[in-house]
Amino acid sequence: MAEPVPHPAIPEAPTVPPGPAPPALPRPPAPPALRPASWHTALSLVVLLAAAWVAWRHWPVLERGAVRLAGADRGWLLVGATATLGTWMCAALAQQGAVPQSLPARRLVAAQFAACAANQILPAGLGAGAVILRFLMRCGLPAARSVSAIAVKATAGGVGRAALICALAPSLPGLLRVRTPQIPATAVAVALVLTALLAAVPFTPLWARCRRALAATAADIRAVHTRPRRAAALWGGSLAFAALHALVLIAVTQAVELPLPPARVALLYLAASVAAALLPTPGGLGSLDAALLLGLTLAGATAVLAATAVLGYRLLTVWLPLLPGLLVLGLLMRRKAV
């Protein structure tokens, strides 16, 4: 048997040492980005310019208010200014009650102060809502939870005003006998259109989102009431906030010697604030003023005294705190607290 012929060995290929890698192509330089501090500074400047524009537009209001209030009782004006300071504390207390976790107290009060100033620029409370939303998110709350907390506080505020109206109305039995003005046909037509639009909402795709938002708000309200301290803060702060604003108007009416009882003035303020909330104007400017003027005039005040009282209320709650509030807003933005 023949032996197998061995195959010739195939020589191995020589190992070639790896050479240097080809140089990488240079990448185009990225465009320079603005630092976060620059963005915050720019936003602060925009807010300040917008506030200056609003003040310029309403400069006659400031001038007339300062002239007419020059001879008012300084003691009552001091009471009104003190009550105005308390409104920011009460707003912070109510917002804390709407949130399960503890918030930094000082920054919360500062954010409420800044939110009141921002609310004079954007309509329908958008300025205050945006500031508080950013603050809650900076504190670690998710966006959806922050929006729900703002909705809970707003709901408690509306219910609190309604409760105060119901509590004060029986003490003024002659209120319903006040002569009401003739309502223009245009106002009736607008009210009917708005009512029809609201009635059509359940039949639109928007209703699903509204229903989910209402369900989330109701769930958060139930969760708040499982904690008695949070519930007390929410409702106590909401009631005190509305009551202190009414006290500001009462103090101004006393300072200018407007002959109306304090309970009637408080009830007129609460009703006017509810009516003004339906009109999307910055901080209620215009809508609240008109409602207060109408209510005080119908209650028996002269036009001059009613206008002076409204101007004094606006001076204490809006114009005097506006510039300091915007400065606090700019500081919070630079520190990334909102």
Short mmCIF file of C-alpha atoms in Angstrom, two decimals:
data_model
loop_
_atom_site.label_atom_id
_atom_site.label_comp_id
_atom_site.label_asym_id
_atom_site.label_seq_id
_atom_site.Cartn_x
_atom_site.Cartn_y
_atom_site.Cartn_z
CA MET A 1 0.00 0.00 0.00
CA ALA A 2 1.48 3.30 -1.05
CA GLU A 3 2.26 5.85 1.64
CA PRO A 4 0.48 9.25 1.48
CA VAL A 5 2.52 12.00 0.01
CA PRO A 6 2.85 14.88 2.49
CA HIS A 7 1.64 18.29 1.33
CA PRO A 8 4.22 20.98 1.26
CA ALA A 9 4.02 23.40 4.20
CA ILE A 10 2.60 26.77 3.37
CA PRO A 11 4.80 29.48 4.76
CA GLU A 12 3.10 31.91 7.13
CA ALA A 13 2.75 35.47 6.05
CA PRO A 14 5.14 37.75 7.84
CA THR A 15 3.57 39.82 10.61
CA VAL A 16 3.48 43.48 9.69
CA PRO A 17 3.64 45.77 12.67
CA PRO A 18 0.70 48.20 12.79
CA GLY A 19 1.55 51.60 11.50
CA PRO A 20 0.42 54.93 12.89
CA ALA A 21 -3.26 55.70 12.49
CA PRO A 22 -4.14 58.26 9.84
CA PRO A 23 -4.71 61.69 11.29
CA ALA A 24 -8.35 62.54 11.99
CA LEU A 25 -9.94 65.25 9.94
CA PRO A 26 -10.41 68.44 11.94
CA ARG A 27 -14.02 69.13 12.95
CA PRO A 28 -15.52 72.52 12.38
CA PRO A 29 -15.63 74.58 15.57
CA ALA A 30 -18.97 74.60 17.35
CA PRO A 31 -20.76 77.92 17.51
CA PRO A 32 -20.22 79.66 20.83
CA ALA A 33 -23.15 79.22 23.22
CA LEU A 34 -24.36 81.79 25.64
CA ARG A 35 -23.80 81.06 29.26
CA PRO A 36 -26.89 80.36 31.38
CA ALA A 37 -26.20 83.54 33.34
CA SER A 38 -26.45 85.54 30.11
CA TRP A 39 -29.86 84.06 29.36
CA HIS A 40 -31.10 84.88 32.85
CA THR A 41 -29.76 88.43 32.58
CA ALA A 42 -31.47 88.88 29.20
CA LEU A 43 -34.78 87.60 30.55
CA SER A 44 -34.51 89.88 33.56
CA LEU A 45 -33.90 92.86 31.27
CA VAL A 46 -36.91 91.96 29.12
CA VAL A 47 -39.13 91.73 32.21
CA LEU A 48 -37.89 95.09 33.51
CA LEU A 49 -38.46 96.77 30.13
CA ALA A 50 -41.98 95.33 29.97
CA ALA A 51 -42.70 96.64 33.46
CA ALA A 52 -41.41 100.08 32.50
CA TRP A 53 -43.69 100.05 29.46
CA VAL A 54 -46.71 99.13 31.60
CA ALA A 55 -45.86 101.88 34.10
CA TRP A 56 -45.51 104.40 31.27
CA ARG A 57 -48.89 103.41 29.84
CA HIS A 58 -50.55 103.89 33.25
CA TRP A 59 -48.55 106.93 34.34
CA PRO A 60 -51.67 109.16 34.63
CA VAL A 61 -53.10 106.63 37.08
CA LEU A 62 -49.97 106.87 39.22
CA GLU A 63 -49.96 110.66 39.11
CA ARG A 64 -53.63 111.12 39.99
CA GLY A 65 -53.43 108.51 42.74
CA ALA A 66 -50.44 110.19 44.35
CA VAL A 67 -52.10 113.63 44.24
CA ARG A 68 -55.47 112.50 45.61
CA LEU A 69 -53.98 110.33 48.31
CA ALA A 70 -51.61 113.03 49.54
CA GLY A 71 -54.19 114.25 52.05
CA ALA A 72 -55.44 110.83 53.13
CA ASP A 73 -55.11 109.44 56.65
CA ARG A 74 -51.55 108.07 56.93
CA GLY A 75 -52.48 105.66 59.71
CA TRP A 76 -55.07 103.84 57.61
CA LEU A 77 -52.71 103.79 54.64
CA LEU A 78 -50.11 102.14 56.86
CA VAL A 79 -52.69 99.52 57.81
CA GLY A 80 -53.32 98.88 54.12
CA ALA A 81 -49.59 98.59 53.38
CA THR A 82 -49.16 96.10 56.23
CA ALA A 83 -52.06 94.04 54.93
CA THR A 84 -50.45 94.04 51.48
CA LEU A 85 -47.27 92.58 52.95
CA GLY A 86 -49.35 89.86 54.58
CA THR A 87 -50.91 88.82 51.27
CA TRP A 88 -47.59 87.43 50.00
CA MET A 89 -47.11 85.43 53.20
CA CYS A 90 -50.61 83.98 52.86
CA ALA A 91 -50.06 83.13 49.19
CA ALA A 92 -46.87 81.28 50.11
CA LEU A 93 -48.70 79.44 52.91
CA ALA A 94 -51.48 78.35 50.53
CA GLN A 95 -48.94 77.16 47.93
CA GLN A 96 -47.11 75.14 50.57
CA GLY A 97 -50.39 73.53 51.53
CA ALA A 98 -50.92 72.40 47.93
CA VAL A 99 -47.56 70.57 47.82
CA PRO A 100 -46.83 67.37 49.79
CA GLN A 101 -43.14 68.07 50.27
CA SER A 102 -41.67 70.92 52.28
CA LEU A 103 -40.56 73.96 50.28
CA PRO A 104 -37.86 76.47 51.29
CA ALA A 105 -39.87 79.10 53.14
CA ARG A 106 -37.83 82.20 52.30
CA ARG A 107 -37.52 81.39 48.63
CA LEU A 108 -41.22 80.52 48.50
CA VAL A 109 -42.21 83.94 49.88
CA ALA A 110 -39.74 85.64 47.50
CA ALA A 111 -41.20 83.69 44.57
CA GLN A 112 -44.73 84.77 45.52
CA PHE A 113 -43.59 88.38 45.74
CA ALA A 114 -41.94 88.13 42.33
CA ALA A 115 -44.96 86.32 40.89
CA CYS A 116 -47.25 89.18 41.87
CA ALA A 117 -45.02 91.57 39.93
CA ALA A 118 -44.84 89.28 36.88
CA ASN A 119 -48.61 88.93 36.98
CA GLN A 120 -48.97 92.61 36.06
CA ILE A 121 -47.38 91.98 32.64
CA LEU A 122 -49.04 88.82 31.31
CA PRO A 123 -52.83 88.31 31.25
CA ALA A 124 -54.99 85.85 33.15
CA GLY A 125 -52.39 85.04 35.81
CA LEU A 126 -49.92 83.62 33.27
CA GLY A 127 -47.03 85.61 34.72
CA ALA A 128 -47.55 84.39 38.27
CA GLY A 129 -48.23 80.86 37.07
CA ALA A 130 -45.02 80.73 35.06
CA VAL A 131 -42.91 81.99 37.97
CA ILE A 132 -44.41 79.57 40.49
CA LEU A 133 -44.22 76.69 38.01
CA ARG A 134 -40.50 77.30 37.49
CA PHE A 135 -39.98 77.61 41.24
CA LEU A 136 -41.71 74.31 42.01
CA MET A 137 -39.78 72.53 39.28
CA ARG A 138 -36.52 73.95 40.65
CA CYS A 139 -37.52 72.49 44.02
CA GLY A 140 -37.66 69.01 42.48
CA LEU A 141 -41.34 68.58 41.59
CA PRO A 142 -42.14 67.13 38.15
CA ALA A 143 -43.80 69.44 35.65
CA ALA A 144 -47.18 67.69 35.84
CA ARG A 145 -47.11 67.75 39.63
CA SER A 146 -46.19 71.44 39.66
CA VAL A 147 -49.06 72.34 37.33
CA SER A 148 -51.44 70.35 39.50
CA ALA A 149 -50.23 72.13 42.65
CA ILE A 150 -50.92 75.51 41.05
CA ALA A 151 -54.39 74.31 40.02
CA VAL A 152 -55.10 73.10 43.57
CA LYS A 153 -54.14 76.50 44.99
CA ALA A 154 -56.29 78.32 42.40
CA THR A 155 -59.26 76.07 43.18
CA ALA A 156 -58.91 76.70 46.89
CA GLY A 157 -58.71 80.44 46.25
CA GLY A 158 -61.94 80.45 44.24
CA VAL A 159 -63.77 78.34 46.81
CA GLY A 160 -62.43 80.55 49.60
CA ARG A 161 -63.75 83.70 47.96
CA ALA A 162 -67.15 82.09 47.47
CA ALA A 163 -67.21 81.04 51.12
CA LEU A 164 -66.39 84.57 52.29
CA ILE A 165 -69.14 85.99 50.07
CA CYS A 166 -71.65 83.54 51.53
CA ALA A 167 -70.51 84.46 55.05
CA LEU A 168 -70.80 88.23 54.52
CA ALA A 169 -73.98 88.36 52.45
CA PRO A 170 -76.41 87.64 55.35
CA SER A 171 -74.92 90.53 57.34
CA LEU A 172 -76.02 92.99 54.63
CA PRO A 173 -79.76 92.45 54.16
CA GLY A 174 -80.18 95.59 52.03
CA LEU A 175 -77.61 94.52 49.48
CA LEU A 176 -80.15 92.95 47.13
CA ARG A 177 -82.17 96.16 47.07
CA VAL A 178 -79.35 98.11 45.46
CA ARG A 179 -80.40 99.44 42.08
CA THR A 180 -78.58 97.56 39.36
CA PRO A 181 -77.58 99.37 36.18
CA GLN A 182 -79.04 98.59 32.81
CA ILE A 183 -76.93 95.99 31.06
CA PRO A 184 -76.02 96.86 27.45
CA ALA A 185 -77.19 94.51 24.71
CA THR A 186 -73.58 93.98 23.62
CA ALA A 187 -72.62 92.65 27.05
CA VAL A 188 -75.59 90.29 27.00
CA ALA A 189 -74.61 89.02 23.54
CA VAL A 190 -71.00 88.43 24.64
CA ALA A 191 -72.18 86.57 27.73
CA LEU A 192 -74.45 84.36 25.63
CA VAL A 193 -71.61 83.57 23.20
CA LEU A 194 -69.27 82.66 26.03
CA THR A 195 -71.94 80.47 27.60
CA ALA A 196 -72.49 78.68 24.30
CA LEU A 197 -68.76 78.10 23.88
CA LEU A 198 -68.46 76.67 27.36
CA ALA A 199 -71.48 74.43 26.77
CA ALA A 200 -69.87 73.11 23.57
CA VAL A 201 -66.60 72.12 25.28
CA PRO A 202 -67.81 68.59 26.27
CA PHE A 203 -68.42 67.84 22.57
CA THR A 204 -64.92 68.82 21.42
CA PRO A 205 -61.58 66.92 21.55
CA LEU A 206 -60.48 69.42 24.20
CA TRP A 207 -62.87 67.84 26.70
CA ALA A 208 -60.68 64.76 27.17
CA ARG A 209 -57.74 66.90 28.25
CA CYS A 210 -59.95 69.03 30.49
CA ARG A 211 -61.39 65.93 32.10
CA ARG A 212 -57.93 64.49 32.77
CA ALA A 213 -56.76 67.79 34.23
CA LEU A 214 -59.83 68.03 36.46
CA ALA A 215 -59.37 64.44 37.58
CA ALA A 216 -55.72 65.06 38.45
CA THR A 217 -56.61 68.21 40.38
CA ALA A 218 -59.36 66.39 42.30
CA ALA A 219 -56.96 63.57 43.15
CA ASP A 220 -54.38 66.03 44.46
CA ILE A 221 -57.02 67.83 46.54
CA ARG A 222 -57.98 64.50 48.12
CA ALA A 223 -54.31 63.75 48.77
CA VAL A 224 -53.85 67.13 50.46
CA HIS A 225 -56.74 66.45 52.82
CA THR A 226 -55.09 63.26 54.03
CA ARG A 227 -52.56 65.55 55.73
CA PRO A 228 -54.32 67.90 58.16
CA ARG A 229 -51.42 70.36 58.36
CA ARG A 230 -51.25 70.73 54.58
CA ALA A 231 -55.04 71.15 54.35
CA ALA A 232 -55.00 73.80 57.07
CA ALA A 233 -52.23 75.68 55.27
CA LEU A 234 -54.06 75.50 51.94
CA TRP A 235 -57.44 76.71 53.15
CA GLY A 236 -56.14 79.07 55.84
CA GLY A 237 -53.75 80.74 53.42
CA SER A 238 -56.40 81.03 50.70
CA LEU A 239 -58.99 82.57 53.02
CA ALA A 240 -56.49 84.93 54.62
CA PHE A 241 -55.19 86.03 51.21
CA ALA A 242 -58.65 87.15 50.07
CA ALA A 243 -59.47 88.67 53.46
CA LEU A 244 -56.26 90.73 53.55
CA HIS A 245 -56.89 92.10 50.06
CA ALA A 246 -60.34 93.15 51.23
CA LEU A 247 -58.70 94.74 54.28
CA VAL A 248 -56.43 96.79 51.99
CA LEU A 249 -59.47 98.25 50.22
CA ILE A 250 -61.23 98.84 53.56
CA ALA A 251 -58.18 100.70 54.90
CA VAL A 252 -58.02 102.91 51.81
CA THR A 253 -61.74 103.73 51.99
CA GLN A 254 -61.31 104.69 55.63
CA ALA A 255 -58.25 106.78 54.77
CA VAL A 256 -60.19 108.83 52.19
CA GLU A 257 -63.31 108.95 54.42
CA LEU A 258 -65.56 107.02 52.05
CA PRO A 259 -68.87 106.55 53.92
CA LEU A 260 -69.39 102.80 53.51
CA PRO A 261 -69.35 100.10 56.20
CA PRO A 262 -66.31 97.81 56.12
CA ALA A 263 -68.41 94.66 55.63
CA ARG A 264 -70.00 96.11 52.51
CA VAL A 265 -66.61 97.17 51.13
CA ALA A 266 -65.22 93.68 51.74
CA LEU A 267 -68.18 92.06 50.00
CA LEU A 268 -67.85 94.44 47.06
CA TYR A 269 -64.17 93.59 46.71
CA LEU A 270 -64.80 89.84 46.78
CA ALA A 271 -67.56 90.07 44.18
CA ALA A 272 -65.45 92.37 41.97
CA SER A 273 -62.42 90.05 42.16
CA VAL A 274 -64.53 87.07 41.11
CA ALA A 275 -65.94 89.04 38.18
CA ALA A 276 -62.49 90.34 37.16
CA ALA A 277 -61.07 86.80 37.13
CA LEU A 278 -63.26 86.07 34.09
CA LEU A 279 -61.48 88.73 32.00
CA PRO A 280 -57.90 87.98 30.88
CA THR A 281 -56.20 91.27 31.68
CA PRO A 282 -52.77 91.59 33.33
CA GLY A 283 -53.23 91.47 37.07
CA GLY A 284 -56.89 92.41 36.70
CA LEU A 285 -55.87 95.89 35.52
CA GLY A 286 -58.90 97.47 33.97
CA SER A 287 -61.39 94.72 34.74
CA LEU A 288 -60.97 94.83 38.53
CA ASP A 289 -60.79 98.62 38.49
CA ALA A 290 -64.06 98.89 36.57
CA ALA A 291 -65.79 96.33 38.78
CA LEU A 292 -64.65 98.10 41.97
CA LEU A 293 -65.68 101.51 40.66
CA LEU A 294 -69.09 100.20 39.66
CA GLY A 295 -69.63 98.43 42.97
CA LEU A 296 -68.56 101.36 45.14
CA THR A 297 -70.64 103.81 43.12
CA LEU A 298 -73.75 101.63 43.28
CA ALA A 299 -73.21 101.23 47.03
CA GLY A 300 -73.54 105.00 47.49
CA ALA A 301 -70.04 106.44 47.12
CA THR A 302 -69.46 109.47 44.96
CA ALA A 303 -67.52 109.00 41.74
CA VAL A 304 -64.56 111.01 43.05
CA LEU A 305 -64.24 109.06 46.30
CA ALA A 306 -64.74 105.72 44.53
CA ALA A 307 -61.99 106.55 42.02
CA THR A 308 -59.65 107.68 44.81
CA ALA A 309 -60.24 104.46 46.75
CA VAL A 310 -59.54 102.28 43.72
CA LEU A 311 -56.41 104.27 42.89
CA GLY A 312 -55.19 103.92 46.46
CA TYR A 313 -55.82 100.18 46.44
CA ARG A 314 -53.91 99.83 43.17
CA LEU A 315 -51.08 101.99 44.45
CA LEU A 316 -50.56 99.76 47.51
CA THR A 317 -51.04 96.39 45.85
CA VAL A 318 -49.58 96.96 42.36
CA TRP A 319 -47.53 100.05 41.68
CA LEU A 320 -45.45 100.40 44.84
CA PRO A 321 -44.42 96.70 44.94
CA LEU A 322 -43.91 96.44 41.15
CA LEU A 323 -40.28 97.54 40.82
CA PRO A 324 -39.05 95.73 43.98
CA GLY A 325 -40.91 92.60 42.87
CA LEU A 326 -39.26 92.66 39.46
CA LEU A 327 -35.85 93.13 41.06
CA VAL A 328 -36.51 90.09 43.24
CA LEU A 329 -37.61 88.19 40.12
CA GLY A 330 -34.35 89.07 38.38
CA LEU A 331 -32.35 87.96 41.42
CA LEU A 332 -34.21 84.64 41.59
CA MET A 333 -33.59 84.07 37.90
CA ARG A 334 -29.88 84.74 38.24
CA ARG A 335 -29.68 82.30 41.15
CA LYS A 336 -31.69 79.75 39.12
CA ALA A 337 -34.38 79.61 41.78
CA VAL A 338 -37.07 80.11 39.10
#
